[in-house]
Short mmCIF file of C-alpha atoms in Angstrom, two decimals:
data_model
loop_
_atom_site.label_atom_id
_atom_site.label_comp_id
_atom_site.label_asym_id
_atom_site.label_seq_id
_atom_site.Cartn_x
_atom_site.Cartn_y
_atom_site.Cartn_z
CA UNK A 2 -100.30 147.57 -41.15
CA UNK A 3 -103.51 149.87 -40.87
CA UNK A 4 -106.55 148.60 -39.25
CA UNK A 5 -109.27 149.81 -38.07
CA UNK A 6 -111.88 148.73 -35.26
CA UNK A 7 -115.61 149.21 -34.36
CA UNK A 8 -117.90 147.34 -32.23
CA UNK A 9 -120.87 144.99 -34.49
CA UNK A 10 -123.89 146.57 -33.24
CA UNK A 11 -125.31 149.11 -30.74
CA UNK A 12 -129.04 149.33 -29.49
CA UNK A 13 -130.48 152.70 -28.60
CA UNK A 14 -134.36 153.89 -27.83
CA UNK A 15 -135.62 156.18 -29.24
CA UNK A 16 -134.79 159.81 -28.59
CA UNK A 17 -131.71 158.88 -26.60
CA UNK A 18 -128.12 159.63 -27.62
CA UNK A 19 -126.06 156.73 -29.73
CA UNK A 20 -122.57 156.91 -29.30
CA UNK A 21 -120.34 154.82 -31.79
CA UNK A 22 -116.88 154.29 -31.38
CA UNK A 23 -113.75 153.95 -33.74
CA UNK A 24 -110.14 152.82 -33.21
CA UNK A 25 -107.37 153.18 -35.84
CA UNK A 26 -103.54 152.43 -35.66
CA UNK A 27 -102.02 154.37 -38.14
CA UNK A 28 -100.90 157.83 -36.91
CA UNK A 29 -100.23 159.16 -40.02
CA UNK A 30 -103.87 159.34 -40.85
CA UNK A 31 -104.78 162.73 -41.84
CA UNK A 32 -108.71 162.39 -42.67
CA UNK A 33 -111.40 160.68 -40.90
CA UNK A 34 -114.61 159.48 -42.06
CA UNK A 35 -117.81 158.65 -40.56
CA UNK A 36 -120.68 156.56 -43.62
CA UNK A 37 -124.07 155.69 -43.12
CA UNK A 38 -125.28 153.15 -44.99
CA UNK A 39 -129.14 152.18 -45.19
CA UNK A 40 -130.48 148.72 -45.64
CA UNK A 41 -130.10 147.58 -49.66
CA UNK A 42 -127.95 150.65 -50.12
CA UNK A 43 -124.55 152.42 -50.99
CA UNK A 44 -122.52 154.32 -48.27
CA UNK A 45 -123.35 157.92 -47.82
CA UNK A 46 -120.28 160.31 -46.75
CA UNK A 47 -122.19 162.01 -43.11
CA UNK A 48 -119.09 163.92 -42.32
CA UNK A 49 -115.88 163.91 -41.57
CA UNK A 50 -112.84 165.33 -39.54
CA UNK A 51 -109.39 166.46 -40.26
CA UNK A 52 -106.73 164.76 -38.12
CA UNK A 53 -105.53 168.32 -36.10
CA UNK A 54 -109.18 169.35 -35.16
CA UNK A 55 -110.63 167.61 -31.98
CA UNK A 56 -114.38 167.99 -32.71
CA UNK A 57 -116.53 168.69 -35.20
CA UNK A 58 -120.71 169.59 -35.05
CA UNK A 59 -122.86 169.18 -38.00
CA UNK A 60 -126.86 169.50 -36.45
CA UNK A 61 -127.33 166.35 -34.44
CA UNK A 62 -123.94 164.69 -35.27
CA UNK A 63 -120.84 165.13 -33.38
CA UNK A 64 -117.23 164.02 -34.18
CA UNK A 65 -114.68 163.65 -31.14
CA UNK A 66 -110.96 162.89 -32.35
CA UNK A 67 -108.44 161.77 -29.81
CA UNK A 68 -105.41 161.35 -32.02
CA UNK A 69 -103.08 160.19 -29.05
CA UNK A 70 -105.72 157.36 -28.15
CA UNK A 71 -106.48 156.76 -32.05
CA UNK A 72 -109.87 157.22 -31.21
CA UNK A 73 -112.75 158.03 -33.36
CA UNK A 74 -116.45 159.05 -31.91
CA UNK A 75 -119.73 159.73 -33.77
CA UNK A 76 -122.78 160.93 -30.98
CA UNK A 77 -125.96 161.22 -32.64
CA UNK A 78 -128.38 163.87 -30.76
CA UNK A 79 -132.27 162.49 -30.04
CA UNK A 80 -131.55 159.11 -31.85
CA UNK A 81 -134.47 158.59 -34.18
CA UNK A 82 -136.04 155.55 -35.86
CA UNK A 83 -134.52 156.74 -39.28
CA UNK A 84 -131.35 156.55 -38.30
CA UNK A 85 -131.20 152.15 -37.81
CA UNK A 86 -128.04 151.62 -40.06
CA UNK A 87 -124.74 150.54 -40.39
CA UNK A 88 -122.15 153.53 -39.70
CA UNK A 89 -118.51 152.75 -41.11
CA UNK A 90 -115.64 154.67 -39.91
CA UNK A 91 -112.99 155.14 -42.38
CA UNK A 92 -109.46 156.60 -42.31
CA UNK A 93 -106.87 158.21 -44.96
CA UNK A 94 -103.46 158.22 -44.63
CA UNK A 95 -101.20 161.21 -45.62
CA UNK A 96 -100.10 159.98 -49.49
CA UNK A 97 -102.74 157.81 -49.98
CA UNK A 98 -105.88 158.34 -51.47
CA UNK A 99 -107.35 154.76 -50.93
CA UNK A 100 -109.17 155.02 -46.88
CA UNK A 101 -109.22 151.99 -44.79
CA UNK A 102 -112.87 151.03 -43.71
CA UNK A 103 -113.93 149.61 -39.98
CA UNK A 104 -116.67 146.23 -40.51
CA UNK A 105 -119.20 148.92 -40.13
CA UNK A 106 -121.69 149.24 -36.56
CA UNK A 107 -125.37 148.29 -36.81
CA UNK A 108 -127.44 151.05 -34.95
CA UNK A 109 -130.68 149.80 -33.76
CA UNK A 110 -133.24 152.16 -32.20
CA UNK A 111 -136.07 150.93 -30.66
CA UNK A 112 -139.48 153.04 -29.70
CA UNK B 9 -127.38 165.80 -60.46
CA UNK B 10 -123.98 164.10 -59.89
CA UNK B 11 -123.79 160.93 -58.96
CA UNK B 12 -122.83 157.02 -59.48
CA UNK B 13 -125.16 154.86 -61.14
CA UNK B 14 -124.78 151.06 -60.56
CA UNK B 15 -127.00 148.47 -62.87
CA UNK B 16 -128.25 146.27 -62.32
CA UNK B 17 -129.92 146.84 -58.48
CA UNK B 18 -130.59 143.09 -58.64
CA UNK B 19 -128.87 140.33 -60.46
CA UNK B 20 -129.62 136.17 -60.75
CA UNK B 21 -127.12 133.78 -62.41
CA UNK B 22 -126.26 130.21 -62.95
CA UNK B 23 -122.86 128.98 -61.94
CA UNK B 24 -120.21 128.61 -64.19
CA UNK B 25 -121.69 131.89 -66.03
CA UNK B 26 -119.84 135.00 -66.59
CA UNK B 27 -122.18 138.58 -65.49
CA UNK B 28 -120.85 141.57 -65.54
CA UNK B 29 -121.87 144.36 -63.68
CA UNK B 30 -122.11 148.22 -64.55
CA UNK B 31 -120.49 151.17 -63.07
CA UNK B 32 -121.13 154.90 -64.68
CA UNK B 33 -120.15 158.44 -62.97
CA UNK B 34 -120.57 161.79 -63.95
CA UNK B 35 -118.78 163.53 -61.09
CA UNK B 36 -115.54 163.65 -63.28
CA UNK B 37 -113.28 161.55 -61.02
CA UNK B 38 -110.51 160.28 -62.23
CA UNK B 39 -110.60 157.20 -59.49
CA UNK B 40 -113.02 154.48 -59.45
CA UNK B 41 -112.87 151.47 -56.91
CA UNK B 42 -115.33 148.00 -56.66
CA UNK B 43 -115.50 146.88 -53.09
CA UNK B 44 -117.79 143.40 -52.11
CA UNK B 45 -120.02 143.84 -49.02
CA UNK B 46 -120.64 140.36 -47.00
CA UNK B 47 -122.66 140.60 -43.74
CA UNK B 48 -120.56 141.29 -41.07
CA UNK B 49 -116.92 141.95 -43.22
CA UNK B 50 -117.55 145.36 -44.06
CA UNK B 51 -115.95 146.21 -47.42
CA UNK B 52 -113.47 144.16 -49.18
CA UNK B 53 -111.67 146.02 -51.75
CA UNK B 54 -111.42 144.05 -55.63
CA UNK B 55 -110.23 146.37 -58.07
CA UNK B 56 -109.18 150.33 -58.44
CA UNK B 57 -108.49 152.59 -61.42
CA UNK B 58 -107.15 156.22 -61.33
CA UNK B 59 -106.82 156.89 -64.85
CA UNK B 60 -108.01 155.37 -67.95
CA UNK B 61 -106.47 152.27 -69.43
CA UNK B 62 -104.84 151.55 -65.87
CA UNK B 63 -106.12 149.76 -62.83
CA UNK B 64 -105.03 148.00 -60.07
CA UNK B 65 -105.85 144.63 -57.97
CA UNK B 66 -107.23 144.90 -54.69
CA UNK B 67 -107.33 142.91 -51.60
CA UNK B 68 -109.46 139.85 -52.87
CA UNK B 69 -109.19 140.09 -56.96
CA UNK B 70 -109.27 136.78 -57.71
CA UNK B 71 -112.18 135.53 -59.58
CA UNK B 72 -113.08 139.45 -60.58
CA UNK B 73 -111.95 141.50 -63.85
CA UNK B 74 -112.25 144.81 -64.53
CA UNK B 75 -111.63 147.46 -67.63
CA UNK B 76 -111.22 151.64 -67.55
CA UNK B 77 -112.28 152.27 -71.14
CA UNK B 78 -113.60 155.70 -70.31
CA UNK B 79 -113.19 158.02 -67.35
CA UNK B 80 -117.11 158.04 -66.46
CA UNK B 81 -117.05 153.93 -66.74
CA UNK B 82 -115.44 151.28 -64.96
CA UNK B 83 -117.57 147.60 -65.46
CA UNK B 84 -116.73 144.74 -63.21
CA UNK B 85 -116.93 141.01 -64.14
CA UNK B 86 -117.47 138.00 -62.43
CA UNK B 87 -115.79 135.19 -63.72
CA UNK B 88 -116.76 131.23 -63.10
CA UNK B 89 -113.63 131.48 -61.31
CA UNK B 90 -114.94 133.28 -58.13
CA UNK B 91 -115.72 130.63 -55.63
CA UNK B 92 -118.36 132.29 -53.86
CA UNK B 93 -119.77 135.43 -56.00
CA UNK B 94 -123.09 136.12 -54.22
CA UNK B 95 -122.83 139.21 -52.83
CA UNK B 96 -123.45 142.88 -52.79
CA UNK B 97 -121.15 145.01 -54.95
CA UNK B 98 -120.32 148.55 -54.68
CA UNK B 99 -118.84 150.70 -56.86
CA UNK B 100 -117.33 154.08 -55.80
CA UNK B 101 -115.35 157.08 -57.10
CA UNK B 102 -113.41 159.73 -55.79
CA UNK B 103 -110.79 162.76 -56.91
CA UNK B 104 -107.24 161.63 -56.66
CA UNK B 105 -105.72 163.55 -53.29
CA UNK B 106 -103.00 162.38 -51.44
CA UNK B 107 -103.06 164.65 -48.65
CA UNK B 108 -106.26 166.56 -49.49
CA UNK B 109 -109.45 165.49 -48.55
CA UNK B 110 -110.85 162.83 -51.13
CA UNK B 111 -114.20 160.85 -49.94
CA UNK B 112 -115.24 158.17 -51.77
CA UNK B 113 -118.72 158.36 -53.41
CA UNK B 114 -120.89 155.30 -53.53
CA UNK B 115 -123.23 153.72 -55.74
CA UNK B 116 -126.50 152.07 -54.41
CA UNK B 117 -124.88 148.96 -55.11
CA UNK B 118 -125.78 145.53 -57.06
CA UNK B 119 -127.04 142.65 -55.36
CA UNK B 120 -125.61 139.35 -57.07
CA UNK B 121 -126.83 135.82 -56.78
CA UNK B 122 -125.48 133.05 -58.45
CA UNK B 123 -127.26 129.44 -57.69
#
């Protein structure tokens, strides 16, 4: 079956680089997700990546895709106080239009 | 503006009472899903709908109900069956794509107590 895999929680200071990571097993996934979500809130789509691009850059957030590792990446640029949340990563599979979420990493940045 | 509006934000009930919670979009999908959030699970899926009159169980639906009366509404209730309802519940929608890209769209979610 699918599954997918994050680390719980990742501590950053501020204006440094965060670097969260994502495993997934199923190789049929075609689209890859990366949500914030913000304390006492819903999940809100940040970007995502389609599964026969590599990378993707939207302003401070970068998405590295190593499909023969199953291996997900999301680098925020000059980490910044506003950005302490959980980030899910979340795959689709080709014929399915139900993703499969990770358990989510808490970001903490620190001054 | 487009969006998914979940009511209420908070909610406090007794046990053994029914509550149901509330679920409207106007971003005319056709699917709507209700996950639970516990700390540290990340998203358990209950219940999904892709058309009207139609829905599905999830992962954990036990305890839960749900109806699709209209496209733009899909309510969620929590029966005295569910052992342990307090939690946060999110509600989400998305266009039906099977190999196209379909993101789900949250609400801001309902937080649910029941002592």
């Amino acid at each position: 079956g699918e599954d997918v895999e994050q680390s719980l929680f990742l501590s950053v200071r501020e204006g440094d680089s965060s670097v969260i990571n994502c495993t997934y097993t199923d190789s049929s996934s075609t689209y890859l997700y990366w949500y914030k979500q913000e304390p006492g809130a819903g999940l809100q789509l940040l970007t995502y990546i389609f599964s026969n691009m590599d990378m993707k850059q939207d302003q401070r957030l970068t998405v590295l895709l190593n499909k023969k590792d199953k291996h997900l990446s999301l680098r925020i640029a000059d980490t910044q106080t506003g950005d302490s949340a959980i980030y899910f990563c979340a795959e689709k599979q080709g014929g399915s239009y139900i993703p499969t979420f990770g358990r989510g990493t808490s970001l903490i940045v620190h001054p | 503006d487009g969006g998914i509006t979940q009511s209420p934000k908070y909610l406090f009930r007794k046990e053994g009472q029914n509550v149901t919670l509330s679920c409207e979009q106007n971003l005319n999908h056709d699917a709507m899903y209700w996950y639970r959030q516990d700390p540290g699970q990340g998203l358990r899926l209950i219940y999904y709908s892709q058309i009207v009159n139609d829905f599905q169980k999830g992962d954990i639906a036990e305890g839960y109900s749900v109806s699709r009366e209209k496209k733009e509404s899909f309510p969620l209730t929590v029966t005295s069956a569910q052992k342990n309802p307090t939690a946060f519940y999110l509600c989400a929608s998305s266009i039906l794509s099977g190999q196209g890209n379909s993101p789900l769209h949250f609400g801001n979610g309902t937080r649910l107590t029941v002592t």
